[in-house]
Amino acid sequence: MATIKTSSKHLQIDKANSTMVLTVAIAAFIVAFSLVASRALLNKSSYQGRVIAAKEKASNQLKANVSAASSLTTAYKAFVSSDDNIIGGNPSGSGQKDGDNAKITLDALPSQYDFPALASSLELILTQNNYKIGSITGTDDELAQQNTQSPSPAPVTMPFTVDVDANLDSAKNLLDIFQKSIRPISIQTLDISGSNNDLKLNVTANTFYQPAMNLKIQTKVIK
């Protein structure tokens, strides 16, 4: 039986090859690990940068809001503390034109759909000017209008119809009375029938309310 002899030189070469393969494998692993780790660190750094930028933006907005709130408070105090209100009434009185400017503004454009309050207001205006009221009708849509808050609310139409009895002079003044009302009123139609001293007027018109602004605080996920 033949015996194969391996020289020491061949053993050294095999050992060197094994060492080289191991070294290359370790180097490849280190390179691959470094690339993966570097990419993860870059992504993390980029994410942290976006978070910091978003926080700075929110902080700047908060500072601006605090400054605006202070200015608004000052302006509001000046608005409601004037000697005469915006329609020439007494801020501390109880007459038709009286009340501070905040009350006048809310009366002009309330934040809720309240048809009974509108009907009472129209009744007061008409009776104070000696009109005989036949009817005040409209749609009591309060339930459907309850959840109308918005970050940017817009006026909502409230249609109504009024029937009154009047003479010729008071009939001429009716539109002027509506025009001078605190609440904005847009006349759609005016029907007049009867004789000079026994006129029947039917008015269809729109007034408005503006839902309250919704100041909901939101959260944002940074990706």
PDB file of C-alpha atoms in Angstrom:
ATOM      1  CA  MET A   1       0.000   0.000   0.000  1.00  0.00           C
ATOM      2  CA  ALA A   2       1.416   3.359  -1.082  1.00  0.00           C
ATOM      3  CA  THR A   3       1.901   6.109   1.447  1.00  0.00           C
ATOM      4  CA  ILE A   4       1.195   9.735   0.341  1.00  0.00           C
ATOM      5  CA  LYS A   5       3.553  12.138   1.928  1.00  0.00           C
ATOM      6  CA  THR A   6       2.575  15.775   2.245  1.00  0.00           C
ATOM      7  CA  SER A   7       5.400  18.210   2.428  1.00  0.00           C
ATOM      8  CA  SER A   8       5.508  20.928   5.061  1.00  0.00           C
ATOM      9  CA  LYS A   9       5.414  23.506   2.262  1.00  0.00           C
ATOM     10  CA  HIS A  10       2.020  22.234   1.065  1.00  0.00           C
ATOM     11  CA  LEU A  11       0.718  22.319   4.630  1.00  0.00           C
ATOM     12  CA  GLN A  12       1.795  25.926   4.942  1.00  0.00           C
ATOM     13  CA  ILE A  13       0.094  26.839   1.668  1.00  0.00           C
ATOM     14  CA  ASP A  14      -3.167  25.142   2.735  1.00  0.00           C
ATOM     15  CA  LYS A  15      -3.009  26.895   6.081  1.00  0.00           C
ATOM     16  CA  ALA A  16      -2.376  30.224   4.382  1.00  0.00           C
ATOM     17  CA  ASN A  17      -5.342  29.663   2.034  1.00  0.00           C
ATOM     18  CA  SER A  18      -7.622  28.801   4.947  1.00  0.00           C
ATOM     19  CA  THR A  19      -6.472  31.901   6.802  1.00  0.00           C
ATOM     20  CA  MET A  20      -7.101  34.054   3.719  1.00  0.00           C
ATOM     21  CA  VAL A  21     -10.600  32.636   3.207  1.00  0.00           C
ATOM     22  CA  LEU A  22     -11.415  33.245   6.850  1.00  0.00           C
ATOM     23  CA  THR A  23      -9.998  36.751   6.681  1.00  0.00           C
ATOM     24  CA  VAL A  24     -12.012  37.557   3.527  1.00  0.00           C
ATOM     25  CA  ALA A  25     -15.179  36.147   5.122  1.00  0.00           C
ATOM     26  CA  ILE A  26     -14.677  38.216   8.257  1.00  0.00           C
ATOM     27  CA  ALA A  27     -13.916  41.323   6.184  1.00  0.00           C
ATOM     28  CA  ALA A  28     -17.039  40.756   4.073  1.00  0.00           C
ATOM     29  CA  PHE A  29     -19.126  40.372   7.206  1.00  0.00           C
ATOM     30  CA  ILE A  30     -17.677  43.538   8.698  1.00  0.00           C
ATOM     31  CA  VAL A  31     -18.314  45.485   5.463  1.00  0.00           C
ATOM     32  CA  ALA A  32     -21.882  44.191   5.187  1.00  0.00           C
ATOM     33  CA  PHE A  33     -22.557  44.930   8.858  1.00  0.00           C
ATOM     34  CA  SER A  34     -21.047  48.405   8.492  1.00  0.00           C
ATOM     35  CA  LEU A  35     -23.238  49.178   5.468  1.00  0.00           C
ATOM     36  CA  VAL A  36     -26.397  47.996   7.221  1.00  0.00           C
ATOM     37  CA  ALA A  37     -25.486  49.851  10.412  1.00  0.00           C
ATOM     38  CA  SER A  38     -24.592  53.004   8.485  1.00  0.00           C
ATOM     39  CA  ARG A  39     -27.882  52.932   6.633  1.00  0.00           C
ATOM     40  CA  ALA A  40     -29.794  52.439   9.898  1.00  0.00           C
ATOM     41  CA  LEU A  41     -27.889  55.332  11.495  1.00  0.00           C
ATOM     42  CA  LEU A  42     -28.559  57.569   8.481  1.00  0.00           C
ATOM     43  CA  ASN A  43     -32.266  56.739   8.574  1.00  0.00           C
ATOM     44  CA  LYS A  44     -32.346  57.374  12.318  1.00  0.00           C
ATOM     45  CA  SER A  45     -30.515  60.656  11.882  1.00  0.00           C
ATOM     46  CA  SER A  46     -32.855  61.720   9.101  1.00  0.00           C
ATOM     47  CA  TYR A  47     -35.898  60.823  11.236  1.00  0.00           C
ATOM     48  CA  GLN A  48     -34.531  62.730  14.223  1.00  0.00           C
ATOM     49  CA  GLY A  49     -33.928  65.709  11.957  1.00  0.00           C
ATOM     50  CA  ARG A  50     -37.543  65.655  10.790  1.00  0.00           C
ATOM     51  CA  VAL A  51     -38.751  65.350  14.395  1.00  0.00           C
ATOM     52  CA  ILE A  52     -36.600  68.295  15.489  1.00  0.00           C
ATOM     53  CA  ALA A  53     -37.790  70.405  12.546  1.00  0.00           C
ATOM     54  CA  ALA A  54     -41.427  69.586  13.319  1.00  0.00           C
ATOM     55  CA  LYS A  55     -40.923  70.430  17.004  1.00  0.00           C
ATOM     56  CA  GLU A  56     -39.305  73.750  16.104  1.00  0.00           C
ATOM     57  CA  LYS A  57     -42.169  74.568  13.751  1.00  0.00           C
ATOM     58  CA  ALA A  58     -44.748  73.711  16.431  1.00  0.00           C
ATOM     59  CA  SER A  59     -42.816  75.749  19.003  1.00  0.00           C
ATOM     60  CA  ASN A  60     -42.672  78.785  16.695  1.00  0.00           C
ATOM     61  CA  GLN A  61     -46.396  78.453  15.955  1.00  0.00           C
ATOM     62  CA  LEU A  62     -47.154  78.217  19.670  1.00  0.00           C
ATOM     63  CA  LYS A  63     -45.137  81.366  20.377  1.00  0.00           C
ATOM     64  CA  ALA A  64     -46.977  83.187  17.571  1.00  0.00           C
ATOM     65  CA  ASN A  65     -50.326  81.981  18.953  1.00  0.00           C
ATOM     66  CA  VAL A  66     -49.479  83.200  22.461  1.00  0.00           C
ATOM     67  CA  SER A  67     -48.509  86.596  21.067  1.00  0.00           C
ATOM     68  CA  ALA A  68     -51.690  86.742  18.942  1.00  0.00           C
ATOM     69  CA  ALA A  69     -53.822  85.745  21.943  1.00  0.00           C
ATOM     70  CA  SER A  70     -52.338  88.586  23.987  1.00  0.00           C
ATOM     71  CA  SER A  71     -53.023  91.086  21.207  1.00  0.00           C
ATOM     72  CA  LEU A  72     -56.548  89.710  20.740  1.00  0.00           C
ATOM     73  CA  THR A  73     -57.271  90.047  24.466  1.00  0.00           C
ATOM     74  CA  THR A  74     -56.166  93.676  24.415  1.00  0.00           C
ATOM     75  CA  ALA A  75     -58.247  94.404  21.298  1.00  0.00           C
ATOM     76  CA  TYR A  76     -61.302  92.641  22.757  1.00  0.00           C
ATOM     77  CA  LYS A  77     -61.137  94.653  25.999  1.00  0.00           C
ATOM     78  CA  ALA A  78     -60.957  97.879  23.992  1.00  0.00           C
ATOM     79  CA  PHE A  79     -63.833  96.687  21.766  1.00  0.00           C
ATOM     80  CA  VAL A  80     -66.249  95.974  24.635  1.00  0.00           C
ATOM     81  CA  SER A  81     -65.277  98.914  26.861  1.00  0.00           C
ATOM     82  CA  SER A  82     -66.081 101.746  24.429  1.00  0.00           C
ATOM     83  CA  ASP A  83     -68.368 104.538  25.706  1.00  0.00           C
ATOM     84  CA  ASP A  84     -70.909 103.897  22.904  1.00  0.00           C
ATOM     85  CA  ASN A  85     -71.514 100.608  21.142  1.00  0.00           C
ATOM     86  CA  ILE A  86     -71.131 100.181  17.389  1.00  0.00           C
ATOM     87  CA  ILE A  87     -74.806 101.066  16.734  1.00  0.00           C
ATOM     88  CA  GLY A  88     -74.882 104.123  18.972  1.00  0.00           C
ATOM     89  CA  GLY A  89     -76.418 102.526  22.056  1.00  0.00           C
ATOM     90  CA  ASN A  90     -75.479 102.479  25.722  1.00  0.00           C
ATOM     91  CA  PRO A  91     -73.185  99.534  26.555  1.00  0.00           C
ATOM     92  CA  SER A  92     -74.710  99.210  30.027  1.00  0.00           C
ATOM     93  CA  GLY A  93     -78.329  99.884  29.013  1.00  0.00           C
ATOM     94  CA  SER A  94     -81.185  97.503  28.278  1.00  0.00           C
ATOM     95  CA  GLY A  95     -82.854  99.150  25.273  1.00  0.00           C
ATOM     96  CA  GLN A  96     -83.119  97.805  21.759  1.00  0.00           C
ATOM     97  CA  LYS A  97     -79.794  99.362  20.713  1.00  0.00           C
ATOM     98  CA  ASP A  98     -78.071  98.910  24.075  1.00  0.00           C
ATOM     99  CA  GLY A  99     -75.481  96.367  25.165  1.00  0.00           C
ATOM    100  CA  ASP A 100     -71.726  96.103  24.784  1.00  0.00           C
ATOM    101  CA  ASN A 101     -70.172  95.426  21.401  1.00  0.00           C
ATOM    102  CA  ALA A 102     -69.639  91.725  22.109  1.00  0.00           C
ATOM    103  CA  LYS A 103     -73.378  91.280  22.777  1.00  0.00           C
ATOM    104  CA  ILE A 104     -74.276  93.304  19.673  1.00  0.00           C
ATOM    105  CA  THR A 105     -71.979  91.130  17.539  1.00  0.00           C
ATOM    106  CA  LEU A 106     -73.441  87.883  18.895  1.00  0.00           C
ATOM    107  CA  ASP A 107     -76.970  89.219  18.370  1.00  0.00           C
ATOM    108  CA  ALA A 108     -76.093  90.102  14.786  1.00  0.00           C
ATOM    109  CA  LEU A 109     -74.526  86.754  13.910  1.00  0.00           C
ATOM    110  CA  PRO A 110     -75.215  84.123  16.609  1.00  0.00           C
ATOM    111  CA  SER A 111     -73.208  80.912  16.763  1.00  0.00           C
ATOM    112  CA  GLN A 112     -76.230  78.571  16.936  1.00  0.00           C
ATOM    113  CA  TYR A 113     -79.242  77.863  14.761  1.00  0.00           C
ATOM    114  CA  ASP A 114     -82.010  79.110  17.062  1.00  0.00           C
ATOM    115  CA  PHE A 115     -85.225  79.789  15.132  1.00  0.00           C
ATOM    116  CA  PRO A 116     -87.388  80.486  18.229  1.00  0.00           C
ATOM    117  CA  ALA A 117     -84.917  83.236  19.211  1.00  0.00           C
ATOM    118  CA  LEU A 118     -85.099  84.627  15.660  1.00  0.00           C
ATOM    119  CA  ALA A 119     -88.910  84.621  15.775  1.00  0.00           C
ATOM    120  CA  SER A 120     -88.867  86.450  19.128  1.00  0.00           C
ATOM    121  CA  SER A 121     -86.442  89.035  17.732  1.00  0.00           C
ATOM    122  CA  LEU A 122     -88.615  89.630  14.653  1.00  0.00           C
ATOM    123  CA  GLU A 123     -91.727  89.868  16.813  1.00  0.00           C
ATOM    124  CA  LEU A 124     -90.078  92.491  19.027  1.00  0.00           C
ATOM    125  CA  ILE A 125     -88.976  94.578  16.025  1.00  0.00           C
ATOM    126  CA  LEU A 126     -92.416  94.489  14.429  1.00  0.00           C
ATOM    127  CA  THR A 127     -94.475  95.162  17.569  1.00  0.00           C
ATOM    128  CA  GLN A 128     -92.227  98.064  18.591  1.00  0.00           C
ATOM    129  CA  ASN A 129     -93.005  99.614  15.196  1.00  0.00           C
ATOM    130  CA  ASN A 130     -96.771  99.013  15.570  1.00  0.00           C
ATOM    131  CA  TYR A 131     -97.179  96.271  13.006  1.00  0.00           C
ATOM    132  CA  LYS A 132     -99.939  93.719  13.505  1.00  0.00           C
ATOM    133  CA  ILE A 133     -98.332  90.328  13.052  1.00  0.00           C
ATOM    134  CA  GLY A 134    -100.235  87.630  11.223  1.00  0.00           C
ATOM    135  CA  SER A 135     -97.554  84.955  11.419  1.00  0.00           C
ATOM    136  CA  ILE A 136     -93.815  84.334  11.565  1.00  0.00           C
ATOM    137  CA  THR A 137     -92.854  81.002  10.060  1.00  0.00           C
ATOM    138  CA  GLY A 138     -89.709  79.158   9.157  1.00  0.00           C
ATOM    139  CA  THR A 139     -87.872  75.874   9.616  1.00  0.00           C
ATOM    140  CA  ASP A 140     -86.703  74.895  13.087  1.00  0.00           C
ATOM    141  CA  ASP A 141     -83.605  73.019  11.873  1.00  0.00           C
ATOM    142  CA  GLU A 142     -81.734  73.148  15.179  1.00  0.00           C
ATOM    143  CA  LEU A 143     -81.167  69.381  15.493  1.00  0.00           C
ATOM    144  CA  ALA A 144     -79.638  69.088  12.022  1.00  0.00           C
ATOM    145  CA  GLN A 145     -77.383  72.083  12.692  1.00  0.00           C
ATOM    146  CA  GLN A 146     -76.021  70.981  16.072  1.00  0.00           C
ATOM    147  CA  ASN A 147     -72.721  69.474  14.842  1.00  0.00           C
ATOM    148  CA  THR A 148     -71.579  72.167  12.428  1.00  0.00           C
ATOM    149  CA  GLN A 149     -68.411  73.380  14.145  1.00  0.00           C
ATOM    150  CA  SER A 150     -65.544  73.932  11.755  1.00  0.00           C
ATOM    151  CA  PRO A 151     -61.978  75.308  11.784  1.00  0.00           C
ATOM    152  CA  SER A 152     -63.147  77.866   9.190  1.00  0.00           C
ATOM    153  CA  PRO A 153     -66.914  78.344   9.675  1.00  0.00           C
ATOM    154  CA  ALA A 154     -69.043  80.180   7.115  1.00  0.00           C
ATOM    155  CA  PRO A 155     -72.449  81.845   7.584  1.00  0.00           C
ATOM    156  CA  VAL A 156     -75.465  79.507   7.238  1.00  0.00           C
ATOM    157  CA  THR A 157     -78.782  80.711   5.809  1.00  0.00           C
ATOM    158  CA  MET A 158     -81.911  80.782   8.010  1.00  0.00           C
ATOM    159  CA  PRO A 159     -84.988  81.387   5.805  1.00  0.00           C
ATOM    160  CA  PHE A 160     -88.204  82.787   7.292  1.00  0.00           C
ATOM    161  CA  THR A 161     -91.558  84.261   6.240  1.00  0.00           C
ATOM    162  CA  VAL A 162     -93.451  87.135   7.902  1.00  0.00           C
ATOM    163  CA  ASP A 163     -97.095  88.152   7.388  1.00  0.00           C
ATOM    164  CA  VAL A 164     -98.144  91.544   8.774  1.00  0.00           C
ATOM    165  CA  ASP A 165    -101.054  93.964   8.466  1.00  0.00           C
ATOM    166  CA  ALA A 166    -100.140  97.589   7.780  1.00  0.00           C
ATOM    167  CA  ASN A 167    -101.312 100.885   6.335  1.00  0.00           C
ATOM    168  CA  LEU A 168     -99.635 102.580   3.390  1.00  0.00           C
ATOM    169  CA  ASP A 169     -97.077 104.519   5.430  1.00  0.00           C
ATOM    170  CA  SER A 170     -95.971 101.568   7.584  1.00  0.00           C
ATOM    171  CA  ALA A 171     -95.800  99.366   4.501  1.00  0.00           C
ATOM    172  CA  LYS A 172     -93.283 101.805   3.006  1.00  0.00           C
ATOM    173  CA  ASN A 173     -91.177 101.645   6.162  1.00  0.00           C
ATOM    174  CA  LEU A 174     -91.087  97.865   6.576  1.00  0.00           C
ATOM    175  CA  LEU A 175     -88.069  97.227   4.358  1.00  0.00           C
ATOM    176  CA  ASP A 176     -86.180 100.082   6.010  1.00  0.00           C
ATOM    177  CA  ILE A 177     -86.903  98.570   9.440  1.00  0.00           C
ATOM    178  CA  PHE A 178     -85.530  95.197   8.333  1.00  0.00           C
ATOM    179  CA  GLN A 179     -82.496  96.918   6.826  1.00  0.00           C
ATOM    180  CA  LYS A 180     -81.690  98.608  10.150  1.00  0.00           C
ATOM    181  CA  SER A 181     -82.022  95.361  12.111  1.00  0.00           C
ATOM    182  CA  ILE A 182     -78.966  94.200  14.067  1.00  0.00           C
ATOM    183  CA  ARG A 183     -79.178  90.842  12.297  1.00  0.00           C
ATOM    184  CA  PRO A 184     -78.390  90.861   8.568  1.00  0.00           C
ATOM    185  CA  ILE A 185     -81.613  90.248   6.637  1.00  0.00           C
ATOM    186  CA  SER A 186     -81.779  89.606   2.909  1.00  0.00           C
ATOM    187  CA  ILE A 187     -85.278  90.165   1.455  1.00  0.00           C
ATOM    188  CA  GLN A 188     -86.199  87.593  -1.192  1.00  0.00           C
ATOM    189  CA  THR A 189     -89.802  88.532  -2.044  1.00  0.00           C
ATOM    190  CA  LEU A 190     -92.378  91.097  -0.912  1.00  0.00           C
ATOM    191  CA  ASP A 191     -96.061  90.613  -1.746  1.00  0.00           C
ATOM    192  CA  ILE A 192     -98.562  93.390  -0.990  1.00  0.00           C
ATOM    193  CA  SER A 193    -102.318  93.096  -1.233  1.00  0.00           C
ATOM    194  CA  GLY A 194    -105.375  95.038   0.012  1.00  0.00           C
ATOM    195  CA  SER A 195    -106.295  98.740   0.130  1.00  0.00           C
ATOM    196  CA  ASN A 196    -104.384 101.792   1.365  1.00  0.00           C
ATOM    197  CA  ASN A 197    -105.271 101.467   5.046  1.00  0.00           C
ATOM    198  CA  ASP A 198    -105.683  97.704   5.120  1.00  0.00           C
ATOM    199  CA  LEU A 199    -102.661  96.191   3.490  1.00  0.00           C
ATOM    200  CA  LYS A 200    -101.365  92.683   3.974  1.00  0.00           C
ATOM    201  CA  LEU A 201     -97.663  92.200   3.491  1.00  0.00           C
ATOM    202  CA  ASN A 202     -95.983  88.836   2.978  1.00  0.00           C
ATOM    203  CA  VAL A 203     -92.185  88.908   3.242  1.00  0.00           C
ATOM    204  CA  THR A 204     -89.874  85.979   2.562  1.00  0.00           C
ATOM    205  CA  ALA A 205     -86.303  86.618   3.627  1.00  0.00           C
ATOM    206  CA  ASN A 206     -83.070  85.083   4.843  1.00  0.00           C
ATOM    207  CA  THR A 207     -80.989  85.830   7.874  1.00  0.00           C
ATOM    208  CA  PHE A 208     -77.857  83.994   8.969  1.00  0.00           C
ATOM    209  CA  TYR A 209     -75.929  82.387  11.782  1.00  0.00           C
ATOM    210  CA  GLN A 210     -72.283  81.387  11.869  1.00  0.00           C
ATOM    211  CA  PRO A 211     -71.210  78.164  13.640  1.00  0.00           C
ATOM    212  CA  ALA A 212     -68.571  78.455  16.325  1.00  0.00           C
ATOM    213  CA  MET A 213     -64.974  77.897  15.296  1.00  0.00           C
ATOM    214  CA  ASN A 214     -63.564  74.515  16.278  1.00  0.00           C
ATOM    215  CA  LEU A 215     -60.114  74.886  17.874  1.00  0.00           C
ATOM    216  CA  LYS A 216     -59.341  71.176  18.008  1.00  0.00           C
ATOM    217  CA  ILE A 217     -55.736  70.358  18.924  1.00  0.00           C
ATOM    218  CA  GLN A 218     -54.318  67.735  16.565  1.00  0.00           C
ATOM    219  CA  THR A 219     -51.355  65.380  16.774  1.00  0.00           C
ATOM    220  CA  LYS A 220     -49.074  64.518  13.853  1.00  0.00           C
ATOM    221  CA  VAL A 221     -47.036  61.355  13.333  1.00  0.00           C
ATOM    222  CA  ILE A 222     -43.578  61.991  11.912  1.00  0.00           C
ATOM    223  CA  LYS A 223     -42.537  59.330   9.440  1.00  0.00           C
TER     224      LYS A 223
END
